[in-house]
Amino acid sequence: MWSFSDIANNLHQWLYANVGSTWATVIEMVLAGIAVITLFAVLGLVLVLMERKVSAWMQIRLGPNRVGPKGMLQSFADTLKLMVKEGFTPGGADKFLFNFAPYLSIIVAMLLMAPIAFAKNFQLWNINIGVLYISAISSISVISILMAGWASNNKYSLVGAMRSGAQIVSYELSAGLSVITIVVLAGSLNIPDIIHSQANGWWIFKGHIPVLIAFVIFIIAVTAETNRAPFDMAEAESELTAGFHTEYSGMKFALFFLAEYVNVFIVCAIGATLFLGGWMPLHIGSWEGFNRVMDYIPSSLWFFGKIFLLIFLIMWFRWSFPRLRIDQLLNLEWKYLLPISMINLLLATVMAIGGWHF
Amino acid sequence: MFLKTYIKDIYTGVTSLLKGMRRTGYYFTHHKEIITQQYPDNRATLNLPERFKGEVVMTHDTNNEHACTGCTACELACPNATIKIITKFDITPEGKKKKAIDKFVYHLELCTMCNLCVEACPTGAIKMDQTFEHSVFDRSRLTKILNQPGSKIREGVE
């Protein structure tokens, strides 16, 4: 049986037997880095094409259909274009910060990949405070946006960056509270433990209404945290040209663009892990036959299926809803989402103490 | 009272958002019902609406004859000086001078396709055509002479 964990274990043993423990660790780190970069590249290509197709279909258009069969190679052509473009630094910009900001946004996205369990027993770093680590690291992404906006020396960029700062700081709260709801129910911050607590049913089914509300709030908050429409105040094409990345071009722009899509992937992966059971297959109570059929589908397929379902949901939001104004955005967070998620957390805690979930 | 409006706000907000998502979801699942005109591949079968106007042309029959008397009604009707008519005097067989057009100059780059010239024409010499691929590399090529070389006015048109 081929699975990611078998391949990883065999490689690990072979390396330890042949090159010694120090070099084995170094080689494993390099391999993990290459794997993450490859995943980034593939995700960028797939998600950009998916977004363009989804947006086209929702607007009854055709979408990309020229490059390659059914437009499948469109994102390769776009990447090629971005790679040969000139990477331009404006005269008045702070050179170091300006050039460093896109790399910081990608580094944050790469760090977030570490604790995610992609398949059964397959994880880069099994850390016992996985969920805390994710919420701590994801707040660094605002620094890259502020850095880009400030260093550009451009009023639109600065306004975009400031908006983004206000937005991410406020929406982090309700995202965190809805994550804590699951931590309370699962009783652990460790990601494999949280997944194993869902072996007999995903939290979204087991946790009654409080988890459902937490899920909705989580999705809203992470849409805001990744700066996607309807919360794309930081970019706001129609008012701020492109917000914090107005002055960027070529590959540096591409890194911001890639980081946005990778962040969407990561938050959807976290959502899938916490609420939809990670790589756990769908099991329904006592239907033995059905459960066994579901077990045959590989765990990585389950995980990626759930992630892409959530990504589709977030794209659906983007192409349905109009953009919020900045005051409406903060109203929504501080007057609606935060109080609701606090009460919701209380309910979930009572439910966890009473053991009323399934 | 406050709590009532608060809950009502949340309820109406969520339901209206779901309504919007239902609409786009319907479009997503029914994306084959394309409502826009598809363009470059189907030039031969392109089905343009009747009222679509692309450029002004002068109709010529098989004898290379047109119906333009050179009355300049279209030139006067044009709101932005798109049309310029240069007239000349033909000598009829009876030895009389008769006014006729030398050049019907049409500036496509100034035209707004308002159709006023076609309505003003007393003899129906010009009409709106449906061609629309007008891009050229040189602006001067947009200045067109509508009467074909060697054409003359049709017999009986006054």
Coordinates of C-alpha atoms in Angstrom, one line a residue:
Chain A
M1 CA 0.0 0.0 0.0
W2 CA 1.5 3.3 -1.1
S3 CA 1.0 6.1 1.3
F4 CA 2.8 9.3 2.2
S5 CA 3.7 8.1 5.6
D6 CA 5.3 4.8 4.3
I7 CA 7.4 6.7 1.7
A8 CA 8.5 9.2 4.4
N9 CA 9.4 6.4 6.9
N10 CA 11.3 4.4 4.3
L11 CA 13.3 7.4 3.2
H12 CA 14.0 8.3 6.8
Q13 CA 15.3 4.8 7.7
W14 CA 17.3 4.6 4.4
L15 CA 19.0 7.9 5.1
Y16 CA 19.8 7.1 8.7
A17 CA 21.3 3.7 7.7
N18 CA 23.4 5.2 4.9
V19 CA 24.6 8.7 5.7
G20 CA 24.5 9.1 9.5
S21 CA 22.1 11.0 11.6
T22 CA 23.5 14.6 11.1
W23 CA 23.5 14.5 7.3
A24 CA 20.2 12.6 7.3
T25 CA 18.6 15.5 9.2
V26 CA 20.1 18.1 6.8
I27 CA 19.0 16.1 3.7
E28 CA 15.5 15.7 5.2
M29 CA 15.3 19.4 5.8
V30 CA 16.3 20.2 2.2
L31 CA 13.8 17.7 0.9
A32 CA 11.0 19.1 3.0
G33 CA 11.9 22.6 1.8
I34 CA 11.8 21.4 -1.9
A35 CA 8.5 19.7 -1.3
V36 CA 7.0 22.8 0.2
I37 CA 8.3 25.0 -2.6
T38 CA 6.9 22.5 -5.2
L39 CA 3.6 22.5 -3.5
F40 CA 3.6 26.3 -3.6
A41 CA 4.3 26.4 -7.3
V42 CA 1.6 23.8 -8.1
L43 CA -0.9 25.5 -5.8
G44 CA -0.2 28.9 -7.5
L45 CA -0.8 27.4 -10.9
V46 CA -3.9 25.4 -9.9
L47 CA -5.6 28.0 -7.7
V48 CA -5.2 30.9 -10.1
L49 CA -6.7 28.9 -12.9
M50 CA -9.5 27.6 -10.6
E51 CA -10.3 31.2 -9.5
R52 CA -10.5 32.4 -13.1
K53 CA -12.7 29.5 -14.1
V54 CA -15.0 29.8 -11.1
S55 CA -15.3 33.6 -11.6
A56 CA -16.1 33.1 -15.3
W57 CA -18.7 30.5 -14.7
M58 CA -20.4 32.5 -12.0
Q59 CA -20.6 35.5 -14.4
I60 CA -21.7 33.2 -17.2
R61 CA -18.6 33.8 -19.2
L62 CA -16.2 31.2 -20.7
G63 CA -13.0 32.0 -18.8
P64 CA -9.5 31.2 -20.1
N65 CA -9.9 28.8 -23.0
R66 CA -7.1 29.6 -25.4
V67 CA -3.8 28.4 -24.0
G68 CA -3.6 24.6 -24.0
P69 CA -6.6 22.2 -23.8
K70 CA -9.5 24.1 -22.3
G71 CA -7.2 26.9 -21.2
M72 CA -5.4 24.6 -18.7
L73 CA -2.0 26.1 -19.4
Q74 CA -3.1 29.7 -19.0
S75 CA -1.4 30.0 -15.6
F76 CA 1.9 28.7 -17.0
A77 CA 1.7 31.5 -19.6
D78 CA 1.0 34.0 -16.9
T79 CA 3.9 32.8 -14.8
L80 CA 6.2 33.0 -17.8
K81 CA 5.1 36.6 -18.4
L82 CA 5.7 37.5 -14.7
M83 CA 9.1 35.9 -14.7
V84 CA 10.4 37.9 -17.7
K85 CA 9.0 41.2 -16.5
E86 CA 11.3 43.8 -15.0
G87 CA 11.4 43.9 -11.2
F88 CA 11.2 47.6 -10.6
T89 CA 12.0 49.5 -7.4
P90 CA 10.7 53.1 -7.3
G91 CA 13.2 55.9 -6.6
G92 CA 11.6 57.1 -3.4
A93 CA 11.1 53.7 -1.9
D94 CA 13.0 52.2 1.0
K95 CA 15.0 49.7 -1.0
F96 CA 15.7 47.0 1.6
L97 CA 12.1 46.9 3.1
F98 CA 10.6 47.1 -0.4
N99 CA 12.5 44.1 -1.6
F100 CA 12.2 42.2 1.6
A101 CA 8.4 42.4 2.1
P102 CA 7.3 39.9 -0.6
Y103 CA 9.8 37.4 0.7
L104 CA 8.5 37.9 4.3
S105 CA 5.0 37.1 3.1
I106 CA 6.1 33.9 1.4
I107 CA 8.2 32.9 4.5
V108 CA 5.2 33.3 6.7
A109 CA 3.2 31.1 4.3
M110 CA 6.0 28.5 4.4
L111 CA 6.2 28.5 8.1
L112 CA 2.5 27.8 8.3
M113 CA 2.9 24.7 6.2
A114 CA 5.0 23.0 9.0
P115 CA 2.3 21.7 11.4
I116 CA -0.4 20.8 8.9
A117 CA -1.1 17.1 8.6
F118 CA -1.5 16.4 4.9
A119 CA -2.2 12.7 5.3
K120 CA -2.3 10.0 7.9
N121 CA 0.9 10.2 9.9
F122 CA 2.4 12.6 7.4
Q123 CA 3.4 16.0 8.8
L124 CA 6.5 18.1 8.6
W125 CA 6.6 19.0 12.3
N126 CA 4.5 17.4 14.9
I127 CA 4.5 20.2 17.5
N128 CA 2.3 19.8 20.6
I129 CA 1.0 23.4 20.3
G130 CA 0.2 23.2 16.6
V131 CA -2.9 25.4 16.7
L132 CA -1.3 28.1 18.8
Y133 CA 1.7 28.1 16.5
I134 CA -0.5 28.6 13.4
S135 CA -2.5 31.5 15.0
A136 CA 0.8 33.1 16.2
I137 CA 2.6 32.8 12.8
S138 CA -0.3 33.9 10.7
S139 CA -0.4 37.3 12.5
I140 CA 3.1 38.0 11.1
S141 CA 1.7 38.2 7.6
V142 CA 0.3 41.7 8.4
I143 CA 3.9 42.9 8.9
S144 CA 4.8 42.0 5.4
I145 CA 1.8 44.0 4.1
L146 CA 2.6 47.0 6.3
M147 CA 6.2 46.8 5.2
A148 CA 5.3 46.7 1.6
G149 CA 2.8 49.6 2.0
W150 CA 5.2 51.7 4.0
A151 CA 8.3 51.1 1.9
S152 CA 6.5 51.9 -1.4
N153 CA 6.4 55.6 -0.4
N154 CA 3.0 55.9 -2.1
K155 CA -0.1 57.2 -0.5
Y156 CA -2.4 54.5 -1.9
S157 CA 0.0 51.7 -0.8
L158 CA 0.1 53.2 2.7
V159 CA -3.7 53.6 3.0
G160 CA -4.1 50.0 1.8
A161 CA -1.5 48.7 4.3
M162 CA -3.1 50.6 7.2
R163 CA -6.5 49.3 6.4
S164 CA -5.1 45.8 6.2
G165 CA -3.4 46.2 9.6
A166 CA -6.7 47.3 11.2
Q167 CA -8.6 44.5 9.5
I168 CA -6.2 41.7 10.3
V169 CA -5.8 42.8 14.0
S170 CA -9.5 42.8 14.5
Y171 CA -10.4 39.6 12.6
E172 CA -7.7 37.6 14.2
L173 CA -9.8 37.8 17.4
S174 CA -12.9 36.0 16.1
A175 CA -10.8 33.6 14.1
G176 CA -8.9 32.7 17.3
L177 CA -12.1 32.4 19.3
S178 CA -13.7 30.0 16.9
V179 CA -10.4 28.0 16.8
I180 CA -10.5 27.9 20.6
T181 CA -14.0 26.5 20.4
I182 CA -12.6 23.4 18.7
V183 CA -9.6 23.3 21.1
V184 CA -12.0 23.3 24.0
L185 CA -14.0 20.4 22.6
A186 CA -11.0 18.4 21.5
G187 CA -9.0 19.1 24.6
S188 CA -5.7 19.5 22.8
L189 CA -3.6 22.0 20.8
N190 CA -1.8 19.2 18.9
I191 CA -3.1 18.8 15.4
P192 CA -2.9 15.0 15.1
D193 CA -4.8 14.8 18.5
I194 CA -7.5 17.1 17.2
I195 CA -7.8 14.9 14.0
H196 CA -8.0 11.7 16.1
S197 CA -10.7 13.2 18.3
Q198 CA -12.9 13.3 15.1
A199 CA -12.5 9.6 14.3
N200 CA -16.1 8.9 15.2
G201 CA -17.5 12.0 13.4
W202 CA -16.3 15.4 12.4
W203 CA -16.7 18.3 14.8
I204 CA -19.1 20.1 12.5
F205 CA -21.5 17.1 12.9
K206 CA -20.7 16.2 16.5
G207 CA -20.7 19.7 18.0
H208 CA -24.3 20.8 17.3
I209 CA -25.1 24.4 16.7
P210 CA -22.1 26.1 18.5
V211 CA -19.6 24.4 16.2
L212 CA -21.7 25.3 13.2
I213 CA -21.7 29.0 14.3
A214 CA -17.9 28.7 15.0
F215 CA -17.4 27.3 11.5
V216 CA -19.3 30.2 9.9
I217 CA -17.4 32.8 11.9
F218 CA -14.1 31.0 11.2
I219 CA -14.8 31.1 7.4
I220 CA -15.8 34.8 7.5
A221 CA -12.8 35.8 9.7
V222 CA -10.2 33.9 7.6
T223 CA -11.6 35.4 4.4
A224 CA -10.9 38.8 6.0
E225 CA -7.5 37.7 7.2
T226 CA -6.4 36.6 3.8
N227 CA -7.5 39.9 2.4
R228 CA -9.9 38.4 -0.1
A229 CA -13.1 40.0 -1.4
P230 CA -15.6 41.0 0.2
F231 CA -12.9 42.1 2.7
D232 CA -10.2 43.1 0.2
M233 CA -9.9 46.6 1.6
A234 CA -6.1 46.3 1.4
E235 CA -6.2 45.9 -2.3
A236 CA -9.5 47.5 -3.3
E237 CA -8.7 47.8 -7.0
S238 CA -11.3 50.4 -7.7
E239 CA -10.3 52.9 -5.0
L240 CA -6.6 52.2 -4.2
T241 CA -5.4 50.9 -7.6
A242 CA -3.9 47.8 -6.0
G243 CA -3.3 48.9 -2.4
F244 CA -0.1 47.7 -0.8
H245 CA 1.3 46.1 -4.0
T246 CA 0.6 49.1 -6.3
E247 CA 4.4 49.6 -6.8
Y248 CA 5.3 46.0 -7.3
S249 CA 5.9 44.4 -10.6
G250 CA 7.3 41.2 -12.0
M251 CA 8.3 38.4 -9.7
K252 CA 8.0 40.5 -6.5
F253 CA 4.3 41.1 -7.4
A254 CA 4.0 37.4 -8.2
L255 CA 5.2 36.5 -4.7
F256 CA 2.5 38.6 -3.1
F257 CA 0.0 37.0 -5.5
L258 CA 1.2 33.6 -4.7
A259 CA 1.2 34.3 -1.0
E260 CA -2.4 35.3 -1.2
Y261 CA -3.4 32.0 -2.8
V262 CA -1.2 29.9 -0.5
N263 CA -2.7 31.7 2.5
V264 CA -6.1 30.8 1.3
F265 CA -5.0 27.2 0.9
I266 CA -3.5 27.2 4.4
V267 CA -6.6 28.7 6.2
C268 CA -8.8 26.2 4.3
A269 CA -6.4 23.4 5.5
I270 CA -6.8 24.6 9.1
G271 CA -10.5 24.9 8.7
A272 CA -10.6 21.3 7.2
T273 CA -8.4 20.0 10.1
L274 CA -10.5 21.6 12.8
F275 CA -14.0 21.3 11.6
L276 CA -14.1 18.7 8.9
G277 CA -11.8 16.1 10.4
G278 CA -8.5 16.6 8.5
W279 CA -7.6 13.5 6.6
M280 CA -10.4 11.4 8.4
P281 CA -12.7 9.8 6.0
L282 CA -16.4 10.4 6.3
H283 CA -18.0 7.8 8.6
I284 CA -21.6 7.5 9.3
G285 CA -22.5 5.9 12.7
S286 CA -23.1 2.2 12.2
W287 CA -23.1 1.8 8.4
E288 CA -20.3 -0.7 8.3
G289 CA -20.2 -1.1 4.5
F290 CA -20.3 2.6 3.8
N291 CA -17.5 3.2 6.3
R292 CA -15.3 0.6 4.8
V293 CA -15.7 2.0 1.3
M294 CA -14.8 5.4 2.6
D295 CA -11.7 4.0 4.2
Y296 CA -10.4 2.9 0.8
I297 CA -10.1 6.5 -0.4
P298 CA -6.6 7.6 0.5
S299 CA -6.3 10.0 3.4
S300 CA -4.5 12.7 1.4
L301 CA -7.3 12.7 -1.1
W302 CA -9.8 13.3 1.7
F303 CA -7.8 16.1 3.0
F304 CA -7.3 17.8 -0.3
G305 CA -10.9 17.3 -1.2
K306 CA -12.0 19.1 1.9
I307 CA -9.5 21.9 1.4
F308 CA -10.7 22.5 -2.2
L309 CA -14.3 22.4 -1.1
L310 CA -13.6 25.2 1.4
I311 CA -11.5 27.1 -1.2
F312 CA -14.5 26.9 -3.6
L313 CA -16.7 28.3 -0.8
I314 CA -14.3 31.3 -0.3
M315 CA -14.2 31.9 -4.1
W316 CA -17.9 31.7 -4.1
F317 CA -18.0 34.5 -1.5
R318 CA -15.6 36.6 -3.6
W319 CA -17.6 36.5 -6.7
S320 CA -21.0 37.0 -5.0
F321 CA -20.6 39.7 -2.5
P322 CA -19.8 43.4 -2.8
R323 CA -16.8 44.9 -1.0
L324 CA -17.4 46.3 2.5
R325 CA -16.5 49.8 3.5
I326 CA -13.9 50.1 6.2
D327 CA -16.3 51.2 8.9
Q328 CA -18.8 48.5 7.9
L329 CA -15.9 46.0 8.1
L330 CA -15.0 47.0 11.6
N331 CA -18.6 47.2 12.7
L332 CA -19.1 43.6 11.5
E333 CA -16.2 42.4 13.5
W334 CA -16.5 44.3 16.8
K335 CA -20.3 44.5 17.0
Y336 CA -21.4 41.2 15.5
L337 CA -18.7 38.5 15.1
L338 CA -16.8 39.1 18.3
P339 CA -19.8 39.1 20.7
I340 CA -21.4 36.2 18.9
S341 CA -18.2 34.1 19.0
M342 CA -17.7 34.9 22.7
I343 CA -21.1 33.7 23.6
N344 CA -20.6 30.8 21.3
L345 CA -17.4 29.9 23.0
L346 CA -19.2 29.9 26.4
L347 CA -21.9 27.5 25.0
A348 CA -19.2 25.2 23.6
T349 CA -17.4 25.2 26.9
V350 CA -20.6 24.3 28.8
M351 CA -21.2 21.6 26.2
A352 CA -17.6 20.2 26.6
I353 CA -17.9 20.2 30.4
G354 CA -21.2 18.4 30.3
G355 CA -20.0 16.1 27.6
W356 CA -23.1 16.7 25.5
H357 CA -21.5 16.3 22.2
F358 CA -21.6 12.9 20.5
Chain B
M1 CA -35.7 46.3 22.0
F2 CA -32.1 46.7 21.0
L3 CA -31.6 43.0 21.1
K4 CA -34.5 42.5 18.8
T5 CA -33.2 44.8 16.1
Y6 CA -29.7 43.2 16.6
I7 CA -31.0 39.7 15.9
K8 CA -33.1 40.9 13.1
D9 CA -30.1 42.6 11.5
I10 CA -28.1 39.3 11.7
Y11 CA -31.0 37.4 10.3
T12 CA -31.7 39.7 7.3
G13 CA -28.0 39.9 6.6
V14 CA -27.4 36.2 6.5
T15 CA -30.5 35.5 4.5
S16 CA -29.7 38.2 1.9
L17 CA -26.2 36.9 1.6
L18 CA -27.4 33.4 1.1
K19 CA -29.9 34.7 -1.5
G20 CA -26.9 36.2 -3.4
M21 CA -24.9 33.0 -3.1
R22 CA -27.9 31.0 -4.4
R23 CA -28.0 33.3 -7.5
T24 CA -24.3 32.9 -8.3
G25 CA -24.5 29.2 -7.5
Y26 CA -27.3 28.9 -10.0
Y27 CA -25.1 30.7 -12.6
F28 CA -22.1 28.4 -11.7
T29 CA -24.1 25.3 -12.3
H30 CA -25.8 26.7 -15.5
H31 CA -22.7 28.3 -17.0
K32 CA -23.4 26.6 -20.4
E33 CA -26.2 29.1 -20.9
I34 CA -23.9 31.7 -22.3
I35 CA -25.8 34.9 -22.9
T36 CA -23.1 37.0 -24.4
Q37 CA -22.1 37.0 -28.1
Q38 CA -19.1 34.9 -28.7
Y39 CA -16.7 36.5 -31.1
P40 CA -13.5 35.6 -32.9
D41 CA -14.1 32.0 -33.9
N42 CA -17.5 32.4 -35.3
R43 CA -17.1 35.4 -37.7
A44 CA -19.0 33.6 -40.4
T45 CA -22.0 32.9 -38.3
L46 CA -22.0 36.0 -36.2
N47 CA -25.5 37.1 -35.5
L48 CA -25.6 40.8 -34.8
P49 CA -28.7 42.6 -33.7
E50 CA -30.6 44.6 -36.3
R51 CA -29.9 48.0 -34.6
F52 CA -26.1 47.4 -34.4
K53 CA -24.3 50.2 -36.3
G54 CA -20.7 49.9 -37.4
E55 CA -19.9 52.5 -40.0
V56 CA -21.5 54.6 -42.7
V57 CA -21.3 53.2 -46.2
M58 CA -22.7 54.4 -49.6
T59 CA -24.7 51.8 -51.5
H60 CA -23.7 51.3 -55.1
D61 CA -25.6 49.1 -57.5
T62 CA -24.1 46.8 -60.2
N63 CA -23.6 49.6 -62.7
N64 CA -21.4 51.4 -60.1
E65 CA -24.1 54.0 -59.6
H66 CA -25.1 55.6 -56.3
A67 CA -28.0 57.8 -55.3
C68 CA -26.1 60.8 -53.8
T69 CA -27.0 64.1 -55.2
G70 CA -24.5 66.1 -53.2
C71 CA -27.2 68.0 -51.3
T72 CA -25.0 68.1 -48.1
A73 CA -28.0 67.3 -45.9
C74 CA -25.9 64.7 -44.1
E75 CA -23.0 67.0 -43.7
L76 CA -25.3 69.6 -42.0
A77 CA -27.0 66.9 -39.9
C78 CA -23.7 65.5 -38.5
P79 CA -23.1 66.7 -35.0
N80 CA -19.3 66.4 -35.0
A81 CA -18.2 67.1 -38.6
T82 CA -17.6 63.5 -39.6
I83 CA -18.8 64.0 -43.2
K84 CA -17.3 66.4 -45.7
I85 CA -18.8 66.5 -49.2
I86 CA -16.7 68.0 -52.0
T87 CA -18.9 68.8 -55.0
K88 CA -18.1 69.4 -58.6
F89 CA -20.2 70.5 -61.6
D90 CA -20.9 68.0 -64.4
I91 CA -21.9 69.2 -67.9
T92 CA -25.0 67.4 -69.0
P93 CA -25.4 66.5 -72.7
E94 CA -27.8 69.5 -73.1
G95 CA -24.8 71.7 -72.1
K96 CA -26.2 72.6 -68.7
K97 CA -24.2 72.5 -65.5
K98 CA -25.3 70.1 -62.9
K99 CA -24.1 69.7 -59.3
A100 CA -22.7 66.3 -58.4
I101 CA -20.4 64.9 -55.8
D102 CA -16.7 64.6 -56.4
K103 CA -15.7 63.1 -53.0
F104 CA -17.8 61.9 -50.1
V105 CA -15.2 62.1 -47.3
Y106 CA -16.1 60.2 -44.1
H107 CA -14.0 60.4 -41.0
L108 CA -14.6 57.1 -39.2
E109 CA -12.5 58.2 -36.2
L110 CA -14.9 61.1 -35.5
C111 CA -18.1 59.1 -36.0
T112 CA -20.3 58.3 -33.1
M113 CA -22.7 56.1 -35.1
C114 CA -25.6 58.3 -34.2
N115 CA -27.4 57.6 -37.5
L116 CA -28.5 61.2 -38.0
C117 CA -26.9 61.4 -41.5
V118 CA -28.8 58.3 -42.6
E119 CA -32.0 59.8 -41.4
A120 CA -31.3 63.2 -43.0
C121 CA -30.5 61.7 -46.5
P122 CA -33.4 62.5 -48.8
T123 CA -32.5 59.9 -51.4
G124 CA -31.4 57.0 -49.2
A125 CA -27.9 57.0 -50.6
I126 CA -26.1 56.1 -47.4
K127 CA -26.8 53.5 -44.8
M128 CA -25.2 52.0 -41.7
D129 CA -23.2 48.9 -42.2
Q130 CA -22.5 46.3 -39.5
T131 CA -18.8 45.8 -39.9
F132 CA -16.9 46.5 -36.7
E133 CA -13.3 45.4 -37.1
H134 CA -12.0 48.9 -37.8
S135 CA -8.6 48.8 -36.2
V136 CA -5.7 50.1 -38.4
F137 CA -2.1 51.0 -37.8
D138 CA -2.4 54.5 -39.2
R139 CA -5.0 57.1 -38.3
S140 CA -5.2 58.4 -41.8
R141 CA -6.6 55.2 -43.0
L142 CA -9.8 55.9 -41.0
T143 CA -10.6 58.8 -43.3
K144 CA -12.6 57.1 -46.1
I145 CA -14.0 58.2 -49.4
L146 CA -17.3 56.6 -49.7
N147 CA -18.1 57.0 -53.4
Q148 CA -16.3 54.4 -55.5
P149 CA -13.9 55.7 -58.2
G150 CA -15.7 56.2 -61.5
S151 CA -19.2 56.0 -60.0
K152 CA -21.9 58.4 -61.0
I153 CA -25.3 59.3 -59.9
R154 CA -28.1 56.9 -60.8
E155 CA -30.5 58.1 -63.6
G156 CA -33.7 59.7 -62.2
V157 CA -32.5 60.6 -58.7
E158 CA -32.9 64.2 -58.1

